[in-house]
Coordinates of C-alpha atoms and ligand atoms in Angstrom, one line a residue:
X17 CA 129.9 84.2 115.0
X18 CA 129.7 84.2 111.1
X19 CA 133.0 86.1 109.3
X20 CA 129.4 88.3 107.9
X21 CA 128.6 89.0 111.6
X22 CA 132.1 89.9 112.4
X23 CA 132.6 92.3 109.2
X24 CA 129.5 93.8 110.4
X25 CA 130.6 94.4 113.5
X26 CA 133.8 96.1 112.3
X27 CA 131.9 98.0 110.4
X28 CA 129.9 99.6 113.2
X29 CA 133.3 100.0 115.3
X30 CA 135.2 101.5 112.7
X31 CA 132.1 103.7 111.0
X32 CA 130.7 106.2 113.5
X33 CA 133.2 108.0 115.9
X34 CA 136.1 106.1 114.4
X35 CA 135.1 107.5 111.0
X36 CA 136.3 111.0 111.6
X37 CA 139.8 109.3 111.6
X38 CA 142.4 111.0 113.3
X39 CA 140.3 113.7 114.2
X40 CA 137.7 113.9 117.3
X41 CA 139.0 110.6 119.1
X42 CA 137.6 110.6 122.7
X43 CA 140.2 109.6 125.0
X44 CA 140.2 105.7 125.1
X45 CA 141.4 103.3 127.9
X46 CA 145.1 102.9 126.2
X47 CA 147.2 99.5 126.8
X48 CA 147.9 97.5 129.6
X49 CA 150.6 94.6 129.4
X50 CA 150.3 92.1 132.3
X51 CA 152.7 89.3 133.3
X52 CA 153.1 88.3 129.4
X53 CA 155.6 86.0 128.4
X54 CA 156.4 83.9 125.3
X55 CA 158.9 81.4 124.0
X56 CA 159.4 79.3 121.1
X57 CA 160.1 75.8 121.6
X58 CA 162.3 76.8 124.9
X59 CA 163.8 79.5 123.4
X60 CA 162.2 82.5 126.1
X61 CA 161.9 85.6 123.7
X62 CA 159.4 87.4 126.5
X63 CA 159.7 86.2 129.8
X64 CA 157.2 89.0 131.9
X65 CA 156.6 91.9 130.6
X66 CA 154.2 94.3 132.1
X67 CA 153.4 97.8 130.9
X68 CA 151.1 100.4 130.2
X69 CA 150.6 103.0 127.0
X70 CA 147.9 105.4 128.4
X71 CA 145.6 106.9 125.7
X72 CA 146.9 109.9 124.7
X73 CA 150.6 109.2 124.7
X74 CA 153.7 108.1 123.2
X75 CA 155.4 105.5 125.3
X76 CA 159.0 104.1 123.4
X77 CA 160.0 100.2 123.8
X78 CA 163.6 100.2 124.3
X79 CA 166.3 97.7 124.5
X80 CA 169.2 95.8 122.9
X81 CA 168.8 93.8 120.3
X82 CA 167.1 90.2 120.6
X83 CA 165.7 91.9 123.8
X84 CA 162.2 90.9 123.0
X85 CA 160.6 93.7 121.6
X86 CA 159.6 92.3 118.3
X87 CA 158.7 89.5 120.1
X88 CA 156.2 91.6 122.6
X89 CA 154.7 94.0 119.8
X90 CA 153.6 90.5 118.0
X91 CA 151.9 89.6 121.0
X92 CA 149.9 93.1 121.3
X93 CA 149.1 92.8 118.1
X94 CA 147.5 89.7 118.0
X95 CA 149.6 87.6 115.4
X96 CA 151.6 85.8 118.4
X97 CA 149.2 84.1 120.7
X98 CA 151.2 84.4 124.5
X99 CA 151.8 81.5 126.2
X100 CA 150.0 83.4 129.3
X101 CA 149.5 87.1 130.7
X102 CA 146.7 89.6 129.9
X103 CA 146.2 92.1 127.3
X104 CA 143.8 95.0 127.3
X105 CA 143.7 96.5 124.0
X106 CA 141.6 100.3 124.7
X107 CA 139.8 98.3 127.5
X108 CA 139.1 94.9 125.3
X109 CA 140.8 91.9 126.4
X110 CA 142.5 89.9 123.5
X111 CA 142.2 86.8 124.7
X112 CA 138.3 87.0 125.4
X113 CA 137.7 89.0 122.1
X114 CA 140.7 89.1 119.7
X115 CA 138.4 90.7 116.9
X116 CA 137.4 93.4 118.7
X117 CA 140.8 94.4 119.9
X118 CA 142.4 93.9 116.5
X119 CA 139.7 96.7 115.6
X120 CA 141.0 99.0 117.5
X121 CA 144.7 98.1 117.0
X122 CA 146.8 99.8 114.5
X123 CA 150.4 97.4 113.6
X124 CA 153.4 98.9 112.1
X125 CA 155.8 95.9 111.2
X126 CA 159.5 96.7 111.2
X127 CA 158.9 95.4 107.2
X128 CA 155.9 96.1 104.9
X129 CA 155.9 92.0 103.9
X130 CA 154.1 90.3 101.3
X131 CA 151.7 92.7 100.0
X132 CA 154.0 94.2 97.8
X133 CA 152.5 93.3 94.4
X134 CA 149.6 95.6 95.0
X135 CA 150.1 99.5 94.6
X136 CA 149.7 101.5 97.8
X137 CA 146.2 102.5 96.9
X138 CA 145.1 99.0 96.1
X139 CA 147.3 97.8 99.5
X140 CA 145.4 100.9 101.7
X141 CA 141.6 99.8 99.9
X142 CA 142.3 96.0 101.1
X143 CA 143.1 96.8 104.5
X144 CA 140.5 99.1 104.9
X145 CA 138.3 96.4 103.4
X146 CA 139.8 94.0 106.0
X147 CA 138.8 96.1 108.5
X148 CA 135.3 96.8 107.2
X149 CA 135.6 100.3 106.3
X150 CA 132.6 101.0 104.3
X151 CA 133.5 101.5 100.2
X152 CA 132.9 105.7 100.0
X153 CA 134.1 106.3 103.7
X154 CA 137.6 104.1 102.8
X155 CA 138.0 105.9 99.5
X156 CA 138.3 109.1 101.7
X157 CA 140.4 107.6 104.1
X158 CA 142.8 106.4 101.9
X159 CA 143.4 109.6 99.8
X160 CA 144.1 111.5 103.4
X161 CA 146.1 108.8 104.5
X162 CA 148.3 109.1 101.2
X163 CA 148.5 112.7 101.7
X164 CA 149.7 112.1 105.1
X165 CA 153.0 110.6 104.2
X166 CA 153.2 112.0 100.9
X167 CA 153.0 109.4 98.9
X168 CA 150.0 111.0 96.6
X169 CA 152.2 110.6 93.4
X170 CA 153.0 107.0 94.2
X171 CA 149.8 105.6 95.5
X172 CA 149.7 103.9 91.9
X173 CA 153.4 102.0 91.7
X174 CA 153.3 98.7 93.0
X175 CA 154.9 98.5 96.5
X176 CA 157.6 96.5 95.7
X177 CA 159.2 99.8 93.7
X178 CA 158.8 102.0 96.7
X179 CA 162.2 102.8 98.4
X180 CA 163.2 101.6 101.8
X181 CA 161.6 104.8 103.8
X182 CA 158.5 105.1 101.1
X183 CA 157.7 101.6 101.8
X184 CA 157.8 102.2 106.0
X185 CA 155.5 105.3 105.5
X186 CA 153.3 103.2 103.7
X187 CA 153.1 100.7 106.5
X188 CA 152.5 103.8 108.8
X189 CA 149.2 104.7 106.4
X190 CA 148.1 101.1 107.0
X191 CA 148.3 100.6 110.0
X192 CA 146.4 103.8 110.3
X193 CA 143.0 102.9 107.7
X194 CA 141.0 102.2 110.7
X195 CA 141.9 104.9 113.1
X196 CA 142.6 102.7 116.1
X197 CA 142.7 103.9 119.2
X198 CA 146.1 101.9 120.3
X199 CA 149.3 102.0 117.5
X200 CA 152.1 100.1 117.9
X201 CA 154.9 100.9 116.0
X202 CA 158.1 98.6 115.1
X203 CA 161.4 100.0 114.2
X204 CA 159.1 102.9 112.2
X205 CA 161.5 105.2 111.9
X206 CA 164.6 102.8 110.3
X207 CA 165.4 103.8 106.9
X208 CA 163.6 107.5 107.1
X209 CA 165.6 110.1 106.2
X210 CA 165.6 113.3 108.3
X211 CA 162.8 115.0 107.1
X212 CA 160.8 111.7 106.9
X213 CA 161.8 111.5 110.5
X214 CA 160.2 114.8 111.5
X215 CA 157.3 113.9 110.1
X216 CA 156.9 110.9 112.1
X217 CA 157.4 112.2 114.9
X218 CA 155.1 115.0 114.1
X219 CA 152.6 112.9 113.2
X220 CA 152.8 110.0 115.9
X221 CA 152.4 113.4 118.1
X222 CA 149.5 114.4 116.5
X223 CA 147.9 111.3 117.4
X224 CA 148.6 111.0 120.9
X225 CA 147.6 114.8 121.2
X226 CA 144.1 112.8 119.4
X227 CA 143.8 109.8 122.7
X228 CA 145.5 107.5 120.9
X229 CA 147.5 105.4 123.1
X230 CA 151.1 105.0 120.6
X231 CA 153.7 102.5 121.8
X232 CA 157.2 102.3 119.6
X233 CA 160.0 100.5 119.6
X234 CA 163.3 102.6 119.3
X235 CA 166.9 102.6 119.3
X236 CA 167.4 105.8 118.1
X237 CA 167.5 107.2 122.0
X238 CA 168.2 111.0 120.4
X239 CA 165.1 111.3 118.5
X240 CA 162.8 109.8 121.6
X241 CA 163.6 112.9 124.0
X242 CA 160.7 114.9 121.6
X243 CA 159.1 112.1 120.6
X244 CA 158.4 109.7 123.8
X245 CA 156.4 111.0 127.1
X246 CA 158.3 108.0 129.0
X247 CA 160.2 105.3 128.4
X248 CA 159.8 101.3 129.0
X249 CA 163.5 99.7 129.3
X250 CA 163.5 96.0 128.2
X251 CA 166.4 93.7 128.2
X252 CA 166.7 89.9 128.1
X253 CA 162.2 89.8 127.8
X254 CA 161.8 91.7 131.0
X255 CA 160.5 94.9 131.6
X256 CA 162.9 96.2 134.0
X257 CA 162.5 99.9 133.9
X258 CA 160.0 102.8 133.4
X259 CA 161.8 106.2 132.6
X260 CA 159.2 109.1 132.9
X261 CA 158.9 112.1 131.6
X262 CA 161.7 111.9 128.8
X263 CA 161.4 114.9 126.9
X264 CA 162.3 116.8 130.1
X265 CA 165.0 114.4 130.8
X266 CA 164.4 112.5 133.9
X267 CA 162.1 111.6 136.4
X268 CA 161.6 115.4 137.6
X269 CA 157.6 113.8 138.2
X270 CA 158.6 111.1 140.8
X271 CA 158.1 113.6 143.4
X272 CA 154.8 115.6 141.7
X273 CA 156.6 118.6 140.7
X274 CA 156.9 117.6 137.6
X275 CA 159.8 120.1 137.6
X276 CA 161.5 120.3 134.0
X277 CA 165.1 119.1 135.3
X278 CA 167.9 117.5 132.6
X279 CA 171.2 117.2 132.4
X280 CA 172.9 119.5 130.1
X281 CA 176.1 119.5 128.4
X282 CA 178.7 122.2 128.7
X283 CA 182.4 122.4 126.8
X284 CA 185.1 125.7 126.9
X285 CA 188.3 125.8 125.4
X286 CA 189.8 125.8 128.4
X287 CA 188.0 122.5 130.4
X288 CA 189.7 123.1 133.6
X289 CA 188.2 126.6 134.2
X290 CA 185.0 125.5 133.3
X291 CA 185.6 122.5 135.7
X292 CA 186.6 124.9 138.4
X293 CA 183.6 127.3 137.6
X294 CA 181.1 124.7 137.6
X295 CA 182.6 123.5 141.2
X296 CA 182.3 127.1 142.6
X297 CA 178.6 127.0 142.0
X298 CA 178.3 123.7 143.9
X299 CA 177.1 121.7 140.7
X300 CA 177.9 118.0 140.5
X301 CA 179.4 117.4 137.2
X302 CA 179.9 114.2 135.1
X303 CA 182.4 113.8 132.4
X304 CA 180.3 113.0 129.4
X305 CA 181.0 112.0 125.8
X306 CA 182.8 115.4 124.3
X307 CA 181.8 117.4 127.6
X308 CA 180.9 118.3 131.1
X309 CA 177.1 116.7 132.2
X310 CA 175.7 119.0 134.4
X311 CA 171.7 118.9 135.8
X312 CA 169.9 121.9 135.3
X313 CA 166.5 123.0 136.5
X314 CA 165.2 123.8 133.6
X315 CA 166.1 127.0 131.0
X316 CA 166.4 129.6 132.9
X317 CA 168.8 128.0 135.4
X318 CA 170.9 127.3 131.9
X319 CA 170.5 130.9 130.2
X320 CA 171.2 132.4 133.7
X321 CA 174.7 129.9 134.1
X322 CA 175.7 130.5 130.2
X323 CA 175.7 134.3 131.2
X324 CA 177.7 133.9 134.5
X325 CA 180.2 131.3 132.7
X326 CA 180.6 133.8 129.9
X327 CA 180.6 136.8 132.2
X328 CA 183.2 135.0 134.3
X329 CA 185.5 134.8 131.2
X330 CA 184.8 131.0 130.6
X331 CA 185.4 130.2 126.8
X332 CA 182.3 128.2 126.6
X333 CA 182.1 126.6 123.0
X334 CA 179.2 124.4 123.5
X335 CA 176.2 124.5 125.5
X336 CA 172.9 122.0 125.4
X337 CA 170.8 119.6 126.3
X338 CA 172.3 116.5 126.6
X339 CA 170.5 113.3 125.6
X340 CA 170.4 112.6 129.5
X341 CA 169.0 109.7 131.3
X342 CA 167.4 107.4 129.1
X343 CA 170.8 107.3 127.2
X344 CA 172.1 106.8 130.5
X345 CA 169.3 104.0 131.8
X346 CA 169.7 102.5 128.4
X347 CA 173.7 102.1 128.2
X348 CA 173.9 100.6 132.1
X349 CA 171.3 98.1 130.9
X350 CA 173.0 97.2 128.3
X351 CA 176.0 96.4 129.6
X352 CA 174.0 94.3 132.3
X353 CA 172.9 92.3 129.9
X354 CA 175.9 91.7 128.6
X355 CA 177.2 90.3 131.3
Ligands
ATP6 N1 160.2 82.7 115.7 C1 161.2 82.6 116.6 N2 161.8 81.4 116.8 C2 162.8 81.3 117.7 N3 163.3 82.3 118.4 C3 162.8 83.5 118.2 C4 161.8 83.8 117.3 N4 161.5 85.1 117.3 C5 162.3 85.6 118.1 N5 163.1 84.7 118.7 C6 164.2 85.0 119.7 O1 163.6 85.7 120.7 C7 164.6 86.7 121.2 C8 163.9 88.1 121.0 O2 163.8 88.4 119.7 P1 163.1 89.8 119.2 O3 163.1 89.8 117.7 O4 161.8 89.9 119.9 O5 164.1 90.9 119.8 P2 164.1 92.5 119.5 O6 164.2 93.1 120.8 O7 163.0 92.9 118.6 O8 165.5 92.7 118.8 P3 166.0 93.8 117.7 O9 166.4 95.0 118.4 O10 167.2 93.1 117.1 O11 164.9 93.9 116.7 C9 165.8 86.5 120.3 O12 166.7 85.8 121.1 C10 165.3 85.8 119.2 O13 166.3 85.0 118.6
MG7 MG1 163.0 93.8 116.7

């Protein structure tokens, strides 16, 4: 197939029902991983990973470093060929048709790179042009996409001035010109500040909430409990655990409920009493970092204890959600891999 052939064909793909953007995506077929694994000359950075990112969802890639995350998202994304397993990018395999699944694959390096010279207008027109965007429809594009993560009043600095956090929600508006239908994100919120944060979570919500299918790589486990729907654990290139259903805490969905169970986490001034009050009620506590750990099912189950404990004279000083499991699933793997 001619390169002319191939921009055509990106054309089509990313013109009608991409073109709306990140409005009026039909739910897509999402990501599947299978059995991938990758090395460089011996060194195993992926040994099997195996995963999936439904459309419509934000699934977190977590692990310690020199896990193999980096490693794996390169491989999704097409710039690391795997030394074998399967890849469906929104149904396409990317092996059989890498073009057609880099179409409908947004990338977020953990780094903008080497297209700093240009400004962020000129850097969003040449992706979009890369991606066979027609001309009018990408000058569009590109203003929302400014507007998106507010970089209107810089779109015509060169990159290289940008600050750390300006330059990664840049790379979030690229790897958003062609409004793919899977996103994989890298490190995306390092160097954010707060607010920036929000808005990345926000808007990587937004999306999934559109069918795209959003897998991010995370070590920031506190900000993944209203950002993630689940959780893939990797350590030393394996996939070696799934944590569902993060934002309610745990895996209240193994057993189709899908009750809204976490653990929460409770301090008085006096600990003992609140030890002893906890113990009266039959709830299995856990000594957690500045606090008592104790599984809840749900909020009313908490408002209702907060009254008793307070009712009961308990000084109770702090009362909340604690980060919970993933924190949990992540720390024990981490120290296995230590090992
Ligand atoms: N190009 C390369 N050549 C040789 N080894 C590599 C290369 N890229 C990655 N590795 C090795 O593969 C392993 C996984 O690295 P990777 O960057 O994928 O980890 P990561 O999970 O992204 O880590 P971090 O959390 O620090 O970003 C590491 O041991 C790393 O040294
Ligand atoms: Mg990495």
């Amino acid at each position: 197939m001619t390169s002319g052939d191939e921009d055509e064909r990106a054309a089509r793909e990313n013109g009608a029902g991409r073109a709306a953007a990140v409005t009026g995506r039909t739910h897509g077929s999402g990501l599947v991983v299978r059995g991938v694994r990758r090395s460089f000359r011996g060194v195993v950075a992926v040994e099997e990973a195996d995963l999936e990112v439904p459309a419509g969802s934000v699934t977190a890639l977590v692990g310690p470093n020199g896990a193999g995350k980096t490693t794996l998202l390169l491989v999704l994304a097409g710039l690391l060929a795997p030394d074998r397993g399967t890849v469906l990018l929104d149904g396409v395999d990317l092996a059989a048709d890498p073009v057609a699944a880099r179409a409908r694959t947004g990338w977020m390096p953990d780094a903008l790179g080497s297209w700093e010279s240009l400004t962020g207008r000129e850097l969003l027109r040449a992706m979009a042009d890369a991606h066979g965007v027609p001309r009018a429809q990408a000058r569009r594009r590109v203003d929302e996409l400014l507007a998106l993560v507010h970089l209107e009043d810089l779109a015509d600095a060169r990159a290289q001035v940008l600050s750390r956090g300006q330059k990664q929600r840049l790379g979030l508006a690229r790897a958003l010109v062609h409004s793919p239908a899977v996103l994989l994100l890298d490190e995306p919120a390092s160097g954010l500040d707060p607010r920036s944060r929000v808005e990345l979570r926000d808007t990587l919500r937004r999306l999934a909430g559109e069918g795209v299918a959003v897998l991010v790589s995370s070590h920031v486990l506190s900000e993944l409990d209203e950002l993630a729907d689940r959780a893939v654990l990797v350590a030393g290139g394996r996939t070696v655990d799934v944590v569902e259903d993060v934002g309610a805490g745990g895996r209240g969905a193994d057993d189709g409920t899908a009750r809204p169970t976490r653990p929460w986490r409770l301090r008085a001034l006096d600990a003992d009493l609140l030890r002893r009050a906890l113990a009266d009620r039959g709830l299995p506590v856990r000594e957690g970092p500045g606090g008592l750990d104790v599984v809840l099912g749900g909020e009313l189950a908490a408002a209702r204890l907060l009254a008793e404990l307070v009712a009961d004279g308990v000084p109770v000083v702090a009362f909340a959600p604690a980060t919970g499991l993933l924190e949990q699933a992540y720390l024990e793997l981490d120290e296995r891999s230590r090992r």
